[in-house]
Coordinates of C-alpha atoms in Angstrom, one line a residue:
M13 CA 0.0 0.0 0.0
K14 CA 1.1 3.6 -0.5
Q15 CA -0.5 6.9 0.2
P16 CA -2.5 8.7 -2.5
P17 CA -1.0 11.8 -4.2
G18 CA -1.0 14.9 -2.0
F19 CA -0.7 13.1 1.3
I20 CA 3.1 12.9 1.3
D21 CA 4.7 15.5 3.6
P22 CA 7.9 16.9 1.8
L23 CA 9.5 17.5 5.3
Y24 CA 8.9 13.9 6.3
P25 CA 8.8 11.9 3.1
D26 CA 9.2 8.6 4.9
H27 CA 6.2 9.1 7.2
V28 CA 2.8 7.6 6.5
C29 CA -0.7 8.3 7.7
L30 CA -2.0 6.4 10.7
L31 CA -5.1 4.4 9.8
Q32 CA -7.8 5.1 12.4
K33 CA -10.5 2.8 11.0
S34 CA -11.0 0.2 8.3
I35 CA -11.0 1.3 4.7
Y36 CA -14.1 0.2 2.7
G37 CA -13.5 -1.5 -0.6
L38 CA -10.3 -3.4 0.3
K39 CA -10.7 -7.1 -0.4
Q40 CA -9.7 -8.2 3.1
S41 CA -11.7 -5.6 5.0
P42 CA -15.0 -7.6 5.5
R43 CA -13.1 -10.7 6.4
K44 CA -10.9 -9.0 9.0
W45 CA -13.9 -7.2 10.5
F46 CA -15.9 -10.4 10.7
E47 CA -12.9 -12.1 12.3
T48 CA -12.5 -9.4 14.9
F49 CA -16.2 -9.3 15.7
S50 CA -16.7 -13.0 15.8
N51 CA -13.7 -13.5 18.0
Y52 CA -15.2 -11.2 20.6
L53 CA -18.5 -13.1 20.5
L54 CA -16.6 -16.5 20.8
T55 CA -15.0 -15.2 24.0
Y56 CA -18.4 -14.3 25.3
G57 CA -19.7 -17.8 24.8
F58 CA -21.1 -17.9 21.3
R59 CA -20.2 -20.5 18.7
H60 CA -20.5 -20.6 14.9
S61 CA -23.4 -22.4 13.4
S62 CA -22.3 -25.5 11.4
A63 CA -25.0 -24.8 8.8
D64 CA -24.2 -21.1 8.3
S65 CA -20.9 -19.5 9.4
S66 CA -22.5 -16.0 9.5
L67 CA -24.8 -17.2 12.3
L68 CA -23.5 -17.2 15.9
I69 CA -25.4 -19.1 18.6
F70 CA -25.4 -18.8 22.4
H71 CA -27.0 -21.5 24.6
K72 CA -26.5 -21.4 28.4
N73 CA -29.0 -23.0 30.7
S74 CA -32.4 -21.7 29.5
V75 CA -31.0 -18.6 27.7
S76 CA -30.6 -18.7 23.9
L77 CA -29.2 -15.8 21.8
Y78 CA -28.7 -15.6 18.0
I79 CA -26.6 -13.1 16.0
L80 CA -26.7 -13.0 12.2
V81 CA -23.9 -10.9 10.6
Y82 CA -23.8 -9.6 7.1
V83 CA -20.6 -7.4 6.9
D84 CA -21.6 -4.6 9.2
D85 CA -25.4 -5.2 9.3
I86 CA -26.2 -7.3 12.4
L87 CA -29.4 -8.9 13.7
L88 CA -29.6 -9.9 17.4
T89 CA -32.5 -11.8 19.0
G90 CA -33.0 -14.2 21.9
N91 CA -35.4 -15.3 24.6
H92 CA -33.9 -13.3 27.6
E93 CA -34.1 -9.6 27.6
Q94 CA -31.6 -8.9 30.3
T95 CA -28.9 -11.0 28.7
I96 CA -29.5 -9.2 25.4
Q97 CA -29.1 -5.8 27.0
D98 CA -25.9 -6.9 28.8
L99 CA -24.5 -8.2 25.4
L100 CA -25.5 -4.9 23.7
M101 CA -23.7 -2.9 26.3
G102 CA -20.5 -4.9 25.8
L103 CA -20.8 -4.6 22.0
L104 CA -21.4 -0.8 22.1
T105 CA -18.3 -0.5 24.4
Q106 CA -16.1 -2.6 22.3
F107 CA -17.2 -1.5 18.8
R108 CA -18.4 1.7 17.3
M109 CA -22.0 0.7 16.4
K110 CA -25.6 1.9 16.8
N111 CA -28.5 0.1 18.4
L112 CA -31.4 0.7 16.0
G113 CA -33.9 -1.1 18.2
R114 CA -36.7 -3.3 16.9
I115 CA -36.1 -4.4 13.4
S116 CA -37.9 -2.5 10.6
Y117 CA -35.4 -2.4 7.7
F118 CA -32.6 -4.8 7.0
L119 CA -30.6 -5.2 3.7
G120 CA -33.3 -3.6 1.6
M121 CA -36.1 -5.6 3.2
Q122 CA -38.9 -3.9 5.1
I123 CA -40.1 -5.8 8.1
S124 CA -43.5 -4.8 9.3
S125 CA -44.9 -5.9 12.7
F126 CA -48.6 -6.5 13.1
S127 CA -50.8 -8.2 15.7
N128 CA -49.8 -11.8 15.2
G129 CA -46.6 -11.8 13.1
L130 CA -44.3 -10.1 10.7
H131 CA -44.5 -9.2 7.0
L132 CA -41.4 -9.1 4.8
C133 CA -41.4 -7.1 1.6
Q134 CA -39.1 -4.9 -0.6
S135 CA -41.6 -2.2 -1.8
K136 CA -39.0 0.6 -1.5
Y137 CA -36.5 -1.4 -3.5
A138 CA -39.1 -2.3 -6.1
I139 CA -40.0 1.4 -6.6
E140 CA -36.3 2.1 -7.1
I141 CA -36.1 -0.5 -9.9
L142 CA -39.2 0.9 -11.6
N143 CA -37.7 4.4 -11.4
R144 CA -34.4 3.1 -13.0
A145 CA -36.4 1.5 -15.8
G146 CA -38.5 4.7 -16.3
M147 CA -41.7 2.6 -15.7
I148 CA -42.9 4.0 -12.4
D149 CA -46.1 5.2 -14.1
C150 CA -46.6 2.1 -16.3
K151 CA -49.9 0.2 -16.4
P152 CA -50.0 -2.8 -14.0
I153 CA -50.6 -6.4 -15.2
S154 CA -51.8 -9.5 -13.4
S155 CA -49.1 -12.0 -14.1
P156 CA -45.3 -11.8 -14.6
A157 CA -45.1 -13.7 -17.9
S158 CA -47.3 -14.8 -20.7
S159 CA -48.4 -18.5 -20.5
K160 CA -48.0 -18.7 -24.3
F161 CA -44.9 -16.9 -25.3
Q162 CA -44.2 -16.7 -29.1
S163 CA -41.1 -15.2 -30.5
T164 CA -41.8 -12.1 -32.7
Y165 CA -38.7 -9.9 -32.6
V166 CA -35.4 -11.6 -33.1
S167 CA -33.2 -8.5 -33.6
E168 CA -30.5 -7.8 -31.0
L169 CA -30.6 -4.9 -28.6
S170 CA -28.2 -2.0 -28.8
A171 CA -25.3 -1.9 -26.5
V172 CA -27.0 0.7 -24.2
Q173 CA -30.2 -1.3 -24.1
S174 CA -28.3 -4.6 -23.4
N175 CA -26.5 -3.0 -20.5
N176 CA -29.8 -1.6 -19.2
F177 CA -31.3 -5.1 -19.5
R178 CA -28.5 -6.7 -17.5
H179 CA -28.7 -4.0 -14.9
L180 CA -32.4 -4.4 -14.4
V181 CA -32.5 -8.2 -14.4
G182 CA -29.6 -8.2 -11.9
A183 CA -31.6 -5.9 -9.6
L184 CA -34.7 -8.1 -10.0
Q185 CA -32.7 -11.1 -8.8
Y186 CA -32.4 -9.4 -5.4
L187 CA -36.1 -8.7 -5.3
T188 CA -36.8 -12.4 -5.4
I189 CA -35.7 -12.6 -1.8
T190 CA -39.2 -11.8 -0.7
R191 CA -41.0 -12.3 -4.0
P192 CA -41.0 -16.0 -5.0
D193 CA -43.8 -15.3 -7.4
I194 CA -41.4 -13.7 -9.9
A195 CA -38.6 -16.2 -9.4
F196 CA -39.3 -18.3 -12.5
T197 CA -39.5 -15.3 -14.8
V198 CA -36.3 -13.7 -13.4
N199 CA -34.6 -17.1 -13.8
K200 CA -35.7 -17.2 -17.4
L201 CA -34.5 -13.7 -18.1
C202 CA -31.1 -14.4 -16.6
Q203 CA -30.5 -17.1 -19.2
Y204 CA -30.4 -14.4 -21.9
M205 CA -27.9 -12.0 -20.2
H206 CA -25.2 -12.8 -22.7
R207 CA -27.2 -11.8 -25.8
P208 CA -30.6 -10.3 -25.0
L209 CA -33.0 -9.8 -27.9
E210 CA -36.1 -7.5 -28.3
D211 CA -38.3 -10.4 -27.2
H212 CA -36.5 -10.7 -24.0
F213 CA -36.7 -6.9 -23.4
L214 CA -40.5 -7.2 -23.8
M215 CA -40.5 -10.0 -21.3
L216 CA -38.7 -7.8 -18.9
K217 CA -41.1 -4.9 -19.4
R218 CA -44.1 -7.2 -18.7
L219 CA -42.4 -8.4 -15.5
L220 CA -41.9 -4.8 -14.4
R221 CA -45.5 -4.0 -15.1
Y222 CA -46.4 -6.9 -12.8
V223 CA -44.1 -5.6 -10.1
K224 CA -45.8 -2.2 -10.4
G225 CA -49.1 -3.8 -9.6
T226 CA -47.8 -5.8 -6.6
I227 CA -45.3 -3.4 -5.0
S228 CA -46.4 -4.0 -1.5
Y229 CA -46.6 -7.8 -1.8
G230 CA -44.3 -10.0 0.3
L231 CA -44.1 -12.9 2.7
P232 CA -45.8 -13.1 6.1
I233 CA -44.2 -14.9 9.0
L234 CA -46.9 -16.2 11.2
P235 CA -46.9 -18.3 14.4
S236 CA -47.8 -21.9 13.6
S237 CA -46.5 -25.4 14.0
L238 CA -42.8 -25.8 13.5
E239 CA -43.2 -28.8 11.1
L240 CA -41.0 -28.7 8.0
S241 CA -42.6 -29.7 4.7
A242 CA -41.6 -29.3 1.0
F243 CA -43.0 -29.4 -2.5
S244 CA -40.9 -30.5 -5.5
D245 CA -41.8 -30.3 -9.2
S246 CA -40.2 -30.1 -12.7
D247 CA -41.2 -29.0 -16.2
W248 CA -39.8 -31.7 -18.5
A249 CA -38.0 -30.4 -21.6
G250 CA -39.5 -26.9 -21.0
D251 CA -36.8 -25.0 -22.8
P252 CA -37.7 -25.0 -26.6
V253 CA -34.0 -24.4 -27.6
D254 CA -31.9 -27.0 -25.7
R255 CA -34.9 -29.1 -24.3
K256 CA -33.5 -29.0 -20.8
S257 CA -36.0 -29.2 -17.9
T258 CA -36.6 -26.8 -15.0
S259 CA -36.6 -27.9 -11.4
G260 CA -38.5 -26.0 -8.7
Y261 CA -39.1 -26.5 -5.0
C262 CA -40.5 -24.6 -2.0
T263 CA -40.2 -25.4 1.7
F264 CA -42.6 -24.4 4.5
L265 CA -42.0 -24.2 8.3
G266 CA -45.5 -24.6 9.5
T267 CA -47.5 -22.2 7.3
S268 CA -44.6 -19.8 6.6
L269 CA -42.7 -20.1 3.3
I270 CA -39.0 -20.0 4.1
S271 CA -37.1 -21.4 1.1
W272 CA -37.6 -21.9 -2.6
Q273 CA -35.5 -22.3 -5.8
V274 CA -35.9 -22.3 -9.6
K275 CA -33.1 -23.9 -11.5
K276 CA -32.5 -25.2 -15.0
Q277 CA -31.2 -28.7 -15.0
K278 CA -27.7 -29.2 -16.4
T279 CA -28.4 -32.2 -18.6
V280 CA -31.3 -33.2 -20.8
A281 CA -33.7 -35.6 -19.1
R282 CA -34.8 -38.5 -21.2
S283 CA -38.3 -38.7 -19.6
S284 CA -40.5 -36.7 -17.3
T285 CA -39.8 -39.2 -14.5
E286 CA -36.1 -38.5 -14.8
A287 CA -36.7 -34.8 -14.6
E288 CA -38.9 -35.2 -11.5
Y289 CA -36.3 -37.4 -9.9
R290 CA -33.6 -34.8 -10.4
A291 CA -35.9 -32.2 -8.9
L292 CA -36.5 -34.4 -5.9
A293 CA -32.8 -34.8 -5.3
T294 CA -32.3 -31.0 -5.5
A295 CA -35.1 -30.4 -3.0
T296 CA -33.7 -33.1 -0.7
T297 CA -30.3 -31.3 -0.4
N298 CA -32.1 -28.1 0.8
I299 CA -34.2 -30.1 3.3
I300 CA -31.0 -31.6 4.8
W301 CA -29.5 -28.2 5.2
L302 CA -32.6 -26.7 6.7
R303 CA -32.9 -29.6 9.2
R304 CA -29.4 -29.1 10.3
L305 CA -30.0 -25.4 10.8
L306 CA -33.3 -25.9 12.6
E307 CA -31.7 -28.4 15.0
E308 CA -29.3 -25.6 16.1
F309 CA -32.4 -23.6 17.0
Q310 CA -33.3 -26.6 19.3
L311 CA -36.3 -27.6 17.3
D312 CA -37.5 -31.2 17.5
L313 CA -37.0 -32.9 14.2
S314 CA -37.5 -36.5 15.2
Q315 CA -40.1 -37.0 12.5
P316 CA -39.1 -37.2 8.8
T317 CA -39.8 -34.1 6.6
Q318 CA -42.7 -34.6 4.2
L319 CA -41.7 -34.0 0.5
F320 CA -44.6 -33.8 -1.8
C321 CA -44.3 -34.9 -5.4
D322 CA -46.9 -35.4 -8.2
N323 CA -45.0 -38.0 -10.2
I324 CA -45.6 -41.6 -8.9
S325 CA -42.9 -43.1 -11.1
A326 CA -40.2 -40.8 -9.7
M327 CA -41.3 -41.7 -6.1
A328 CA -41.2 -45.4 -7.0
I329 CA -37.6 -45.1 -8.3
A330 CA -36.6 -43.3 -5.1
T331 CA -38.1 -45.9 -2.8
N332 CA -37.6 -49.1 -4.7
P333 CA -34.0 -50.1 -5.9
I334 CA -35.5 -52.7 -8.3
F335 CA -36.0 -49.8 -10.8
H336 CA -32.2 -49.0 -10.8
A337 CA -31.8 -50.5 -14.3
R338 CA -33.9 -47.8 -15.8
M339 CA -31.8 -45.0 -14.2
K340 CA -28.2 -46.2 -14.7
H341 CA -27.4 -43.1 -16.7
I342 CA -28.2 -40.7 -13.9
E343 CA -25.2 -39.4 -11.9
I344 CA -24.6 -41.2 -8.6
D345 CA -24.9 -37.9 -6.6
F346 CA -28.7 -38.0 -7.3
Q347 CA -29.1 -41.4 -5.7
F348 CA -28.5 -40.2 -2.2
I349 CA -32.2 -39.6 -1.9
R350 CA -32.7 -43.3 -1.2
D351 CA -30.4 -43.1 1.8
C352 CA -32.4 -40.1 3.1
L353 CA -35.6 -42.1 2.9
K354 CA -34.0 -45.1 4.5
N355 CA -32.6 -43.0 7.4
R356 CA -36.0 -41.3 7.8
V357 CA -34.7 -37.9 7.1
L358 CA -37.6 -37.4 4.7
Q359 CA -40.8 -39.1 3.6
L360 CA -42.2 -38.9 0.1
A361 CA -45.9 -38.2 -0.3
H362 CA -47.9 -38.0 -3.4
I363 CA -49.9 -34.9 -4.3
H364 CA -52.3 -34.2 -7.1
S365 CA -50.8 -32.0 -9.9
Q366 CA -53.6 -29.4 -9.3
D367 CA -52.4 -29.0 -5.7
Q368 CA -48.6 -28.9 -6.5
L369 CA -47.4 -25.5 -5.1
A370 CA -44.0 -25.8 -6.8
D371 CA -45.7 -25.7 -10.2
L372 CA -45.4 -21.9 -10.0
F373 CA -41.5 -22.3 -10.0
T374 CA -41.3 -24.4 -13.2
K375 CA -43.4 -22.7 -15.9
S376 CA -45.4 -19.8 -17.0
L377 CA -49.1 -20.2 -15.9
S378 CA -52.4 -18.7 -16.8
I379 CA -53.6 -15.8 -14.7
P380 CA -56.2 -17.8 -12.6
R381 CA -53.8 -20.6 -12.0
F382 CA -50.9 -18.2 -11.1
V383 CA -53.0 -16.2 -8.7
A384 CA -54.3 -19.4 -7.0
L385 CA -50.8 -20.7 -6.4
R386 CA -49.5 -17.3 -5.3
N387 CA -52.2 -17.2 -2.6
K388 CA -51.4 -20.7 -1.5
L389 CA -47.7 -19.7 -1.2
T390 CA -49.0 -17.0 1.2
I391 CA -47.6 -14.1 -0.9
S392 CA -49.8 -11.2 0.0
K393 CA -50.0 -7.4 0.6
S394 CA -48.5 -5.9 3.7
P395 CA -51.3 -5.6 6.3
V396 CA -49.8 -2.3 7.7
S397 CA -48.8 1.0 6.1
L398 CA -45.2 0.8 4.8
W399 CA -43.1 3.8 5.8
G400 CA -42.2 6.0 2.9
G401 CA -43.8 3.8 0.3
D402 CA -46.8 6.1 -0.5
K403 CA -44.6 9.1 -0.8
L404 CA -42.1 7.4 -3.1
A405 CA -45.0 6.1 -5.2
K406 CA -46.4 9.6 -5.7
K407 CA -43.0 10.9 -6.9

């Protein structure tokens, strides 16, 4: 390192400035800060979570505290108010930080408290995206993508439009943190980042029109049973170009949606059964991780997690090794699902295709079907007024 121009004292050319605080932007700054902060917590009695290294856990007698760290944004919660206050006093003495009180805004997410739970949304961030796109006054629409997309314009976008396309799609990726209803469309748009066409730009504009009409939508966190359950689905050969399938899953803790994913499969599936089997394996990996995380929150997970699937053949292959001859070509890493069933980590359950919630993550749907599944996934408007949202919308 060397000082920037103008900082060198001609009388003392060998002297350097004394660094009083960390410099933002250096590659090692976040790592060194996290190391310093976590070392202090470790001496206090915390330990790192084995499922997520950014989560630190404190258990002593009947007291439980949890700290989640993202660079210099920190969440602290627990079941003993006095211990929390004592820890806060120590942190404020040791580090220069602010106690912002009860959570209301974190990493672009607005957390609204109401009578029996919380509501997570990103309305302020959604408005910023619409402003960037110049579509804050656009006409809303009822679904993020057309159920019957037909290619009309095949010409490439200009360099400026392409950069704008990538910028907006990248911003929408972060919006999916609280908006699983747009996850499939955003995933689809991300596949055209390298060479977007006019068709893709029209898809993006339709998605932004949907976001405009659902700005205050998000996920509620409600008190319910702490039973873990999941839904898994796939769309066989859904991509018209390379004929690859799309996997999708969602996971609930009680009635609260806590995890979901949309992912294009890496290889072409020879049958719908194979595509569904790969989707089951992907959902299983997420279930294993969530179970390990929830065990650290001292939840009872003695019962296997229910994984709902609408393909009987895929369930038969997972549970009965006699069908192995039909699946020899599938990579061995997908076969671990059988061990999970044997060890009672999960339990497969059949569900009718009409009730398959993960269907929303695998394909574009008609408006009635999309709205019905969105409601079942508990995606809804915020029940309380969002601070600043109305003012921003009027601008």
